[in-house]
XYZ file of C-alpha atoms in Angstrom:
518
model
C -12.598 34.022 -20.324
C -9.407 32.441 -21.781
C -7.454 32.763 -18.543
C -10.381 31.533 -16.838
C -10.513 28.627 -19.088
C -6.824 27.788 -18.568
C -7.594 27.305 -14.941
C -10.680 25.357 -15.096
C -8.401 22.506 -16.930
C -5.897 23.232 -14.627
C -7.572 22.406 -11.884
C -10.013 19.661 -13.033
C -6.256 17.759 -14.705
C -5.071 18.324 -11.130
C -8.201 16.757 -9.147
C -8.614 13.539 -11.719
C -4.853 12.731 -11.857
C -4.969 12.834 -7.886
C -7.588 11.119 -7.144
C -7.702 8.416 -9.956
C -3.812 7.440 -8.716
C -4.967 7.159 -5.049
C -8.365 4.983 -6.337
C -5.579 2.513 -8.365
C -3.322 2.397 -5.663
C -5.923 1.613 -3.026
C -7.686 -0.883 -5.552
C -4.767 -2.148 -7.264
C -1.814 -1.925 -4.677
C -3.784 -2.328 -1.330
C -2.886 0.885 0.090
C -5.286 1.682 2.557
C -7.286 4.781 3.236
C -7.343 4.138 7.160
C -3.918 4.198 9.109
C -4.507 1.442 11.302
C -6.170 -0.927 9.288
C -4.374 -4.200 8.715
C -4.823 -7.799 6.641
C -3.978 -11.341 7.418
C -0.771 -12.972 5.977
C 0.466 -16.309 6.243
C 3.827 -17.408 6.764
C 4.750 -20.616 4.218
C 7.889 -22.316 5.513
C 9.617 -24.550 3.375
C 11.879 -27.266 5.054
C 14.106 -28.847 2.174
C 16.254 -31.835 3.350
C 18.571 -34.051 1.595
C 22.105 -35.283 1.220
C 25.129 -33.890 -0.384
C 27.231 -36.403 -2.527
C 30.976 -34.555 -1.421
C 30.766 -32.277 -4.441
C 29.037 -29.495 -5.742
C 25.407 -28.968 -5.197
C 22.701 -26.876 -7.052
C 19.306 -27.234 -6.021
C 16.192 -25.576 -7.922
C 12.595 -25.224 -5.781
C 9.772 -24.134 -7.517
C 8.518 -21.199 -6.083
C 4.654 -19.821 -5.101
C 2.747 -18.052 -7.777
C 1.327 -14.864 -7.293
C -2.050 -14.169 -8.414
C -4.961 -11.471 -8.609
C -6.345 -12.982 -5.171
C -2.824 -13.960 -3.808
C 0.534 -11.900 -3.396
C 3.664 -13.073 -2.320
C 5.102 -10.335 -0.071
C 8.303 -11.208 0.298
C 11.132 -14.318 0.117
C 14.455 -15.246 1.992
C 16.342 -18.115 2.784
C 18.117 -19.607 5.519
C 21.098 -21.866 4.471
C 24.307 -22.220 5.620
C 27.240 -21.747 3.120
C 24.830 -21.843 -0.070
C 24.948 -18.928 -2.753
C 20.902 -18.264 -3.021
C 19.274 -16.686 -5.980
C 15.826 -15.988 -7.129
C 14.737 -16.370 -10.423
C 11.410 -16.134 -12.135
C 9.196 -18.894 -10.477
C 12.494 -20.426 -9.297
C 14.631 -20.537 -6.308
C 18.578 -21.964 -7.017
C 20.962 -22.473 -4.269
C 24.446 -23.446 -4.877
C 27.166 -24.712 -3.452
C 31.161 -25.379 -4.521
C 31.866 -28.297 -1.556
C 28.944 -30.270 0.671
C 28.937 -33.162 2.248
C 26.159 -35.208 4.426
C 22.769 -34.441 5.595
C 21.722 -30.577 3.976
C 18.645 -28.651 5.452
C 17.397 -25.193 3.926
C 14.546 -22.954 4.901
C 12.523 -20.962 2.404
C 10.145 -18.523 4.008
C 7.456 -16.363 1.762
C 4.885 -14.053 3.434
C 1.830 -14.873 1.107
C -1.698 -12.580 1.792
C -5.114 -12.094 0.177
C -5.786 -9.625 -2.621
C -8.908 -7.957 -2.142
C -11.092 -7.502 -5.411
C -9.628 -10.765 -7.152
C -11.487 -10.797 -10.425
C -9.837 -14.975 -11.176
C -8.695 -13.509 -14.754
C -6.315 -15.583 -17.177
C -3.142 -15.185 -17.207
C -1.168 -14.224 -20.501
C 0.995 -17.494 -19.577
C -2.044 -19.600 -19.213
C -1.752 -23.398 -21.416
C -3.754 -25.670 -21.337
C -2.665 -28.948 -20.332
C -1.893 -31.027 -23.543
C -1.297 -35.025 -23.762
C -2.101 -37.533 -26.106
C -4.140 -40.209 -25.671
C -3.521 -43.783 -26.737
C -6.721 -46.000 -27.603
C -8.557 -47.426 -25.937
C -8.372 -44.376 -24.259
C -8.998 -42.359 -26.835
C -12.531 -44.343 -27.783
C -13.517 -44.307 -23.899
C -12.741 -40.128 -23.672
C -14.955 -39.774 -26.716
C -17.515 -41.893 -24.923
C -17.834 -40.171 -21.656
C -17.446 -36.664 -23.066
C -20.367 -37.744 -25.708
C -22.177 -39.098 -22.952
C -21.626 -35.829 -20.999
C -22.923 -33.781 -24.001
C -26.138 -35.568 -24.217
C -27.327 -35.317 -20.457
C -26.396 -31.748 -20.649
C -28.489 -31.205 -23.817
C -31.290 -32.895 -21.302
C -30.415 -31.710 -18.431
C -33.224 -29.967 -15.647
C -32.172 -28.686 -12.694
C -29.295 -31.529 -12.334
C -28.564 -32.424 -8.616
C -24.782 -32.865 -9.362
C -25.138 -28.734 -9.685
C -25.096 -27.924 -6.279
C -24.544 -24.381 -6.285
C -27.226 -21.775 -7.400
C -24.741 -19.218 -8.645
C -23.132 -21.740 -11.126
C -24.799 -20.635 -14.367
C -22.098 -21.415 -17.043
C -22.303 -23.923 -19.527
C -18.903 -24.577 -19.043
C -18.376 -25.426 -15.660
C -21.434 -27.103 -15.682
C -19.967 -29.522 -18.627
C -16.694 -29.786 -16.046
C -18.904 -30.819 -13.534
C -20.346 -33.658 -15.508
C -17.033 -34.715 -17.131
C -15.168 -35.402 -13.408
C -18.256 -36.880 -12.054
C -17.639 -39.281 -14.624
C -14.280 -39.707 -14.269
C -14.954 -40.568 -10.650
C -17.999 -42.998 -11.598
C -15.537 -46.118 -11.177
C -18.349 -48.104 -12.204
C -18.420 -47.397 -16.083
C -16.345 -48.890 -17.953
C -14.632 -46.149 -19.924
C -14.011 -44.742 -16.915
C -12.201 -47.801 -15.961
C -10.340 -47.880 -18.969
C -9.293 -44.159 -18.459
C -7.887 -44.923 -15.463
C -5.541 -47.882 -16.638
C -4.437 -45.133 -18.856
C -3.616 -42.531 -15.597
C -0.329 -44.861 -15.035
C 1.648 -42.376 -17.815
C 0.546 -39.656 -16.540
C 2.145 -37.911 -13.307
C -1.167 -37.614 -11.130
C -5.073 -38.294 -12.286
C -5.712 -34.793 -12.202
C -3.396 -34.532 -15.475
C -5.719 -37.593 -17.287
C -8.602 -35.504 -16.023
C -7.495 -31.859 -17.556
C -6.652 -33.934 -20.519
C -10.367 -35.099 -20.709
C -11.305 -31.491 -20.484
C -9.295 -30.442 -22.964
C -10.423 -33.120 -25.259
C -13.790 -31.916 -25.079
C -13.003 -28.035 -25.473
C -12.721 -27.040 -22.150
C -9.214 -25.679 -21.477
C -7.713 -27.038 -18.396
C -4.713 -27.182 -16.790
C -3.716 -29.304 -13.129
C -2.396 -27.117 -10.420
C -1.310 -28.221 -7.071
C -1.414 -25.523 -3.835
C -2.225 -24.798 -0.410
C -5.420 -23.668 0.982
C -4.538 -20.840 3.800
C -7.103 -21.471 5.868
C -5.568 -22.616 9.038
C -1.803 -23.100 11.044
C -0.056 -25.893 9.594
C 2.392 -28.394 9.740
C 3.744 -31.099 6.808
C 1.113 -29.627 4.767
C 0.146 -31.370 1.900
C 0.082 -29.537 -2.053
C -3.461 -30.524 -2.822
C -4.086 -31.326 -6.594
C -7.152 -28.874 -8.527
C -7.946 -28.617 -11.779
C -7.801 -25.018 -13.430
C -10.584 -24.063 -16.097
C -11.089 -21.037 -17.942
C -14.611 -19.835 -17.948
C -15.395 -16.291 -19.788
C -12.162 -15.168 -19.462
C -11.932 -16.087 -15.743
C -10.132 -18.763 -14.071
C -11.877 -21.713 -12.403
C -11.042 -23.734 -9.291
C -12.448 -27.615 -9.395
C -11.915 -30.687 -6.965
C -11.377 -33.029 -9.224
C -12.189 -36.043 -6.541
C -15.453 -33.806 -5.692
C -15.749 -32.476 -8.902
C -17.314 -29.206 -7.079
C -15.511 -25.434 -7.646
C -13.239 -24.176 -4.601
C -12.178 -20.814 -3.822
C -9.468 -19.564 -5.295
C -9.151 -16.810 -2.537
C -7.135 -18.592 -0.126
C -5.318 -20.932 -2.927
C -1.743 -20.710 -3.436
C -0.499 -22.106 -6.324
C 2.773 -23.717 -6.463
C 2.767 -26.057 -8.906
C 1.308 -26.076 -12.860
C 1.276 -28.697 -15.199
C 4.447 -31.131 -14.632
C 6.549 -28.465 -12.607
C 8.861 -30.432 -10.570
C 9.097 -28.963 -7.365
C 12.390 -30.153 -6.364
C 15.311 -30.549 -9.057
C 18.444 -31.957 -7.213
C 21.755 -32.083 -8.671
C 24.783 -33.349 -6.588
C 22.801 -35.031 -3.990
C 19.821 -37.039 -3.639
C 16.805 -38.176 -1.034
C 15.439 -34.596 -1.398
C 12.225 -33.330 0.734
C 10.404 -30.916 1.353
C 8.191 -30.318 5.007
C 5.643 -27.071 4.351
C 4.529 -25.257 7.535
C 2.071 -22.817 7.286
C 1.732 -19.804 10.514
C -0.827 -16.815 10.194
C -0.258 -13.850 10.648
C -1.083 -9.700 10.512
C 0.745 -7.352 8.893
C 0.014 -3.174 8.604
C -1.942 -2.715 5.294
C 0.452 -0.262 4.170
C 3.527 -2.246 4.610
C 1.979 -5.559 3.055
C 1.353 -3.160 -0.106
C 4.853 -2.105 -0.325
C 5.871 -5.572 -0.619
C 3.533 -6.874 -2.739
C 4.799 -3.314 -5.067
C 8.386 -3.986 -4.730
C 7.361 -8.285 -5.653
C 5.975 -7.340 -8.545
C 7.655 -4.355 -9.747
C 5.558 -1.522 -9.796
C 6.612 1.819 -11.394
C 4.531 3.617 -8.451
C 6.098 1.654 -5.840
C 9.576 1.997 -7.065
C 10.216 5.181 -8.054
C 8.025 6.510 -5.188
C 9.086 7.693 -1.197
C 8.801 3.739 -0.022
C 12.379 3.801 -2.566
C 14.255 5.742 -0.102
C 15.979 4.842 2.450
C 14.079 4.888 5.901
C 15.973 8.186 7.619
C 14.705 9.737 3.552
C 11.149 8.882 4.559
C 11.175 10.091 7.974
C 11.693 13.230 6.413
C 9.519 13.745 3.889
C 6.478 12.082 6.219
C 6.561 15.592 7.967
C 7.473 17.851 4.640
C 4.692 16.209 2.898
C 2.465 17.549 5.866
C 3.598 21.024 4.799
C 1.331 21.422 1.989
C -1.881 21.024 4.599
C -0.452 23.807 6.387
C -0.228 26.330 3.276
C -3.755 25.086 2.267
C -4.851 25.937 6.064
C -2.970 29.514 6.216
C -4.901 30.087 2.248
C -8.601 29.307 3.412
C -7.826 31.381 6.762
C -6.149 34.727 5.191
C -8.298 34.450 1.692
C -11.667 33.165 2.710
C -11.810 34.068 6.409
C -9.792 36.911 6.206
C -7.914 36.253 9.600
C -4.496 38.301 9.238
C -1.548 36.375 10.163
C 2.188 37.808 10.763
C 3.949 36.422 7.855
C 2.805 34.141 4.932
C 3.874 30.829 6.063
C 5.462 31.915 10.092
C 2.502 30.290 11.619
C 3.500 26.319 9.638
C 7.012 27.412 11.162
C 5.345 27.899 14.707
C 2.966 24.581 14.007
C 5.981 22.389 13.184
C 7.450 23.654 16.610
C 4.603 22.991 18.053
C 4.983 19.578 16.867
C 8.030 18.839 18.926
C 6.914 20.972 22.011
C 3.069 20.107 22.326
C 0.552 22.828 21.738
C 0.230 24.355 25.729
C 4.247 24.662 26.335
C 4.718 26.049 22.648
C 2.448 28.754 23.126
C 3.188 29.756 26.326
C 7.472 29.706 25.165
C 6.279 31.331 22.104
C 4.247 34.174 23.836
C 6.921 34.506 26.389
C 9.803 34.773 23.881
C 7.935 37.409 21.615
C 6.610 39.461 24.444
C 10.239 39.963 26.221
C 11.025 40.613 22.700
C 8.945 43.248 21.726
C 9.983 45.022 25.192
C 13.742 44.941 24.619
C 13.075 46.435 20.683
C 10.799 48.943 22.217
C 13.730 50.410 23.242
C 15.856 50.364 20.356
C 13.178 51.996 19.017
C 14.905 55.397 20.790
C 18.287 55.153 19.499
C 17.098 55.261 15.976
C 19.336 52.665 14.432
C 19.835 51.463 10.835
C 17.627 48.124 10.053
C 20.639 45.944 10.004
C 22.420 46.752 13.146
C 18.318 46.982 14.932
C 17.602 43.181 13.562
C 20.864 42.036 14.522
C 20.388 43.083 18.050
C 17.115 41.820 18.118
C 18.578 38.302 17.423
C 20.856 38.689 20.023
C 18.252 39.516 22.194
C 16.215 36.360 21.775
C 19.456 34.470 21.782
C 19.708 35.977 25.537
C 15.783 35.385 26.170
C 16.415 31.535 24.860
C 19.572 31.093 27.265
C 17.525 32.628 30.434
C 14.171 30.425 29.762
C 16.575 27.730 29.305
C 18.613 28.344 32.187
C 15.872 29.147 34.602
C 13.360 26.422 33.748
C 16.710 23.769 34.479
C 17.216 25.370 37.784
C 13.298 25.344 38.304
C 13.360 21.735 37.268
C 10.571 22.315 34.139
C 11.511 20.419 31.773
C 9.362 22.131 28.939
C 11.494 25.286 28.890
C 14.136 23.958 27.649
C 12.333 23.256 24.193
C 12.524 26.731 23.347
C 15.766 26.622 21.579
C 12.999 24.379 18.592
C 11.943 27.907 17.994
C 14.035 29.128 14.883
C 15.727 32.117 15.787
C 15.764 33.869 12.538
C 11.985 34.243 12.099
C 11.590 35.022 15.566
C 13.518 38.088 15.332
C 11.584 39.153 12.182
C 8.656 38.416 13.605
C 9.630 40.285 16.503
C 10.539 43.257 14.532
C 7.705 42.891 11.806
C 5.470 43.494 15.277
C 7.160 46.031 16.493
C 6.880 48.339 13.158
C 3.330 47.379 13.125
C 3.022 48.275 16.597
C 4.473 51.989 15.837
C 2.827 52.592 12.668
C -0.662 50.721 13.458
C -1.063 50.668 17.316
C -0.919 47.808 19.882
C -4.812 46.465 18.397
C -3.326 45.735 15.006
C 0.101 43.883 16.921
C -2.560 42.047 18.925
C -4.744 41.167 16.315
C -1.764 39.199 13.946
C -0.418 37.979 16.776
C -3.524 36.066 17.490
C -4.409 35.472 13.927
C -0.810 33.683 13.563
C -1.115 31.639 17.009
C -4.901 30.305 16.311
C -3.354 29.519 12.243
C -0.834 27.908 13.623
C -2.587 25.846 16.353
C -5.180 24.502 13.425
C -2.257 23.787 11.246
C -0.437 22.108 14.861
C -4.241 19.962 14.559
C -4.081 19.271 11.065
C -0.393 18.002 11.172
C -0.876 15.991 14.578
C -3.739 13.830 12.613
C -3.131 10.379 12.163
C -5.275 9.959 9.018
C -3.719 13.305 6.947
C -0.888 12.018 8.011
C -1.343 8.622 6.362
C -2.976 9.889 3.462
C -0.238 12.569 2.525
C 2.674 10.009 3.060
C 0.665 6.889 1.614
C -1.041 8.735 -1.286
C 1.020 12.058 -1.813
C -0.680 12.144 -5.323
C -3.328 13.726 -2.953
C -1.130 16.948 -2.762
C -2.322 17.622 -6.490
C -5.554 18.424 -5.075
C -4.002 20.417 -2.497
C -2.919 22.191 -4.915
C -5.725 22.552 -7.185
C -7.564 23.799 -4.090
C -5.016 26.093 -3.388
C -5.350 27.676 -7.259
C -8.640 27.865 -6.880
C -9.106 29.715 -3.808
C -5.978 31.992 -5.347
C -8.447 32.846 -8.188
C -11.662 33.978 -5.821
C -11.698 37.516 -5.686
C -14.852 38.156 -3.587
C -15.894 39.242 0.004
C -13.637 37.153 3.045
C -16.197 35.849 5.454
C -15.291 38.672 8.267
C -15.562 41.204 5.538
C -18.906 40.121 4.860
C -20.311 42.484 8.066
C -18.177 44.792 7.235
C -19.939 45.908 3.994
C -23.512 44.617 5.047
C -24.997 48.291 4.999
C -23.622 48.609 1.327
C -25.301 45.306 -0.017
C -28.476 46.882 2.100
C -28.507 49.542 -0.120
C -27.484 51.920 2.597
């Protein structure tokens, strides 16, 4: 009962660590279930022009922000001569000597996060100014104003949207509507006032503020469409229930935040020159597609998660190759378990037919059994006849080995003279457990008869053409190299088919007449 115990937790720790990793990284990370399934990205080009005074030059450029509906895949540069470094929401290029007109490129590969829940960020602040009076008397006014029509309020027509329930944004709403109503005159007054501040939108948050809404201005691009000289369009940022809020301050309505990037916050400069001057910067914007898998990756290695870099997509690319097809290996054992323990199909050898499968791999299914069969049946003749001079086991397996190193040359040999390509694959087989397998057979065939030889022989070939199937599909092969957390229930399927002890399914007719009663 203990024992069985122990393996119940075993097994259930195995399945919910598994699976809950694969759920975050698919939900959290964007890896994808499917293998061919891929998401739009947009490439934001950054032209940045100005002129060098003959000295040294160091240039900052504020950089995208990533977001819960936005990641920023990946950054480079093209300069000429200019030491480039990234920093955290900053881009610096420097240079000892430059002279004349300057141009550098910034390029970042932007996409949309699926599941965006809009949630504050730790470095959210609201956006902070004092106001001078009058301006201070006509804020009070309008907000006061705003607070009374909401306390009246029925089914407002400024409220366009059903879905917009919250007090909050409704009381946004109200307060830019107002702001925009250039016919009152505390609006009026508010906007003399907009002349110390760097952009309206900055008076308006201030507004919002003032009347205990936090705000902040943000400028970005909508990715909606190919681009060129965009614009960064001003918004106003509110915090609702713990969720951020998108408004158009000249419509005063909420926007998506799904295709926003934000690129500027508060007073960020954009540009800070030093050692030249008549800086610009030209924004092109180009769509794009980009493999799910690959666009998660990036988005891991941007923002620095643990499962992303100390994971496979760490190593280098050869590294990866590699362990795409070891990590296929696993399927095979699971495949040679359910066959020998639940089916009860013998095979030769544990784990000979995932050696056959992964030469199957390289020679197609059709040529590798026919080189296979061929190999093992000249085999088994030529050992058939050491059989009569009663060597030791050493000297018998060595000539064996020999032998198939002879059977490999002639296939070889004769399929190149023949002009059949596919023979000459048979040197894929692995010459070592060919020869055992050849002997293992041959015992078998003295001790057991040519039924039993025949009936392994075919139990390995059909394991190791399913396990050829299971290895040759796209989707395991995408889910063990995307989500190899999935071999830990691999493996807690494997334990628990270790720990059935009951009737294989070809034993079942075996002892029929016994659970009969006969």
């Amino acid at each position: 009962m203990k024992q069985r115990l122990q393996l119940i937790i075993i097994v259930t720790t195995l399945v919910v660590v598994g699976l809950s990793s694969a759920i975050y990284k698919h939900y959290s990370l964007g890896f994808s279930f499917l293998p061919s399934e891929s998401i739009r990205t947009w490439t934001v080009e950054s032209a940045i022009t100005f002129t060098a005074n003959d000295g040294p030059v160091e240039m900052i450029f504020n950089l995208p922000n990533t977001s819960d509906n936005i990641a920023v895949l990946d950054m480079s540069s093209i300069d000429s001569g200019y030491t480039f470094e990234l920093m955290e929401n900053q881009a610096k290029w420097s240079r000892e000597q430059a002279k004349g007109a300057q141009k550098i490129f910034f390029r970042a590969t932007v996409s949309s996060l699926k599941g965006g829940q809009d949630l504050v960020p730790s470095s959210f602040k609201p956006y902070a100014r004092e106001l001078k009076e009058p301006a201070t008397t006509a804020a009070n006014n309008i907000i006061a104003e705003v607070e009374k029509r909401l306390e009246n309020r029925t089914n407002s027509p400024l409220i366009k949207s059903e879905t917009i329930k919250s007090e909050t944004i409704t009381k946004a709403i109200y307060l830019l509507t107002a702001l925009n109503n250039t016919e009152s005159p505390d609006t009026n007054v508010l906007i003399s006032e907009a002349k110390f501040f760097p952009t309206k939108a900055n008076l308006a948050a201030t507004v919002l503020n003032k009347a205990g809404i936090k705000a902040r201005p943000v400028r970005g691009i909508n990715l909606v469409r190919d681009q060129n000289n965009a614009s960064l369009d001003t918004y106003i940022e509110i915090v609702d229930n713990n969720k951020l809020v998108l408004l158009n301050p000249t419509t005063a309505q909420p926007e998506s935040r799904e295709t926003f990037l934000s690129w500027q916050i508060d007073d960020e400069p954009l540009l800070d020159l030093i050692g030249g001057s008549g800086g610009k910067v030209a924004i092109s914007i180009l769509g794009g597609r980009m493999a799910a898998e690959r666009a998660a990756v990036l988005h891991g290695h941007q923002s620095g998660s643990v499962l992303i870099d100390f994971s496979i997509y760490s190593l280098p690319i050869k590294d990866q190759n590699t362990f795409k097809l070891l990590l296929l290996i696993p399927i095979g054992a699971l495949v040679v378990v359910v066959l020998r323990n639940l089916i009860g199909i013998p095979t030769s050898g544990t784990f000979m037919p995932i050696l056959i499968a992964l030469v199957f791999l390289q020679t197609k299914l059709i040529a590798g059994l026919v080189l296979f069969i061929t190999v093992v049946g000249v085999g088994l003749v030529l050992r058939s006849y050491l059989s009569h001079l009663n060597l030791l086991l050493v000297p018998r397996i060595s000539a064996v080995l020999v032998f198939v190193i002879i059977i490999y040359v002639a296939i070889s040999v004769g399929s190149h003279k023949l002009g059949i390509a596919g023979g000459m694959q048979v040197t894929f087989f692995p010459m070592i457990i060919i020869s055992w397998t050849i002997e293992r057979m041959s015992v078998l065939w003295e001790e057991e008869g040519p039924r039993d030889v025949f009936k392994q022989g075919g139990g390995s070939l059909f394991a190791a053409s399913l396990i050829y199937f299971a290895m040759s599909n796209s989707y395991l092969k995408h889910l063990t190299f995307s989500f190899p957390e999935l071999l830990l229930v691999v493996l807690a399927i494997i334990i628990m088919i270790g720990s059935y002890s009951g009737y294989r399914l070809t034993e079942l007719r075996r002892f029929e007449p016994l659970a009969r009663g006969e």
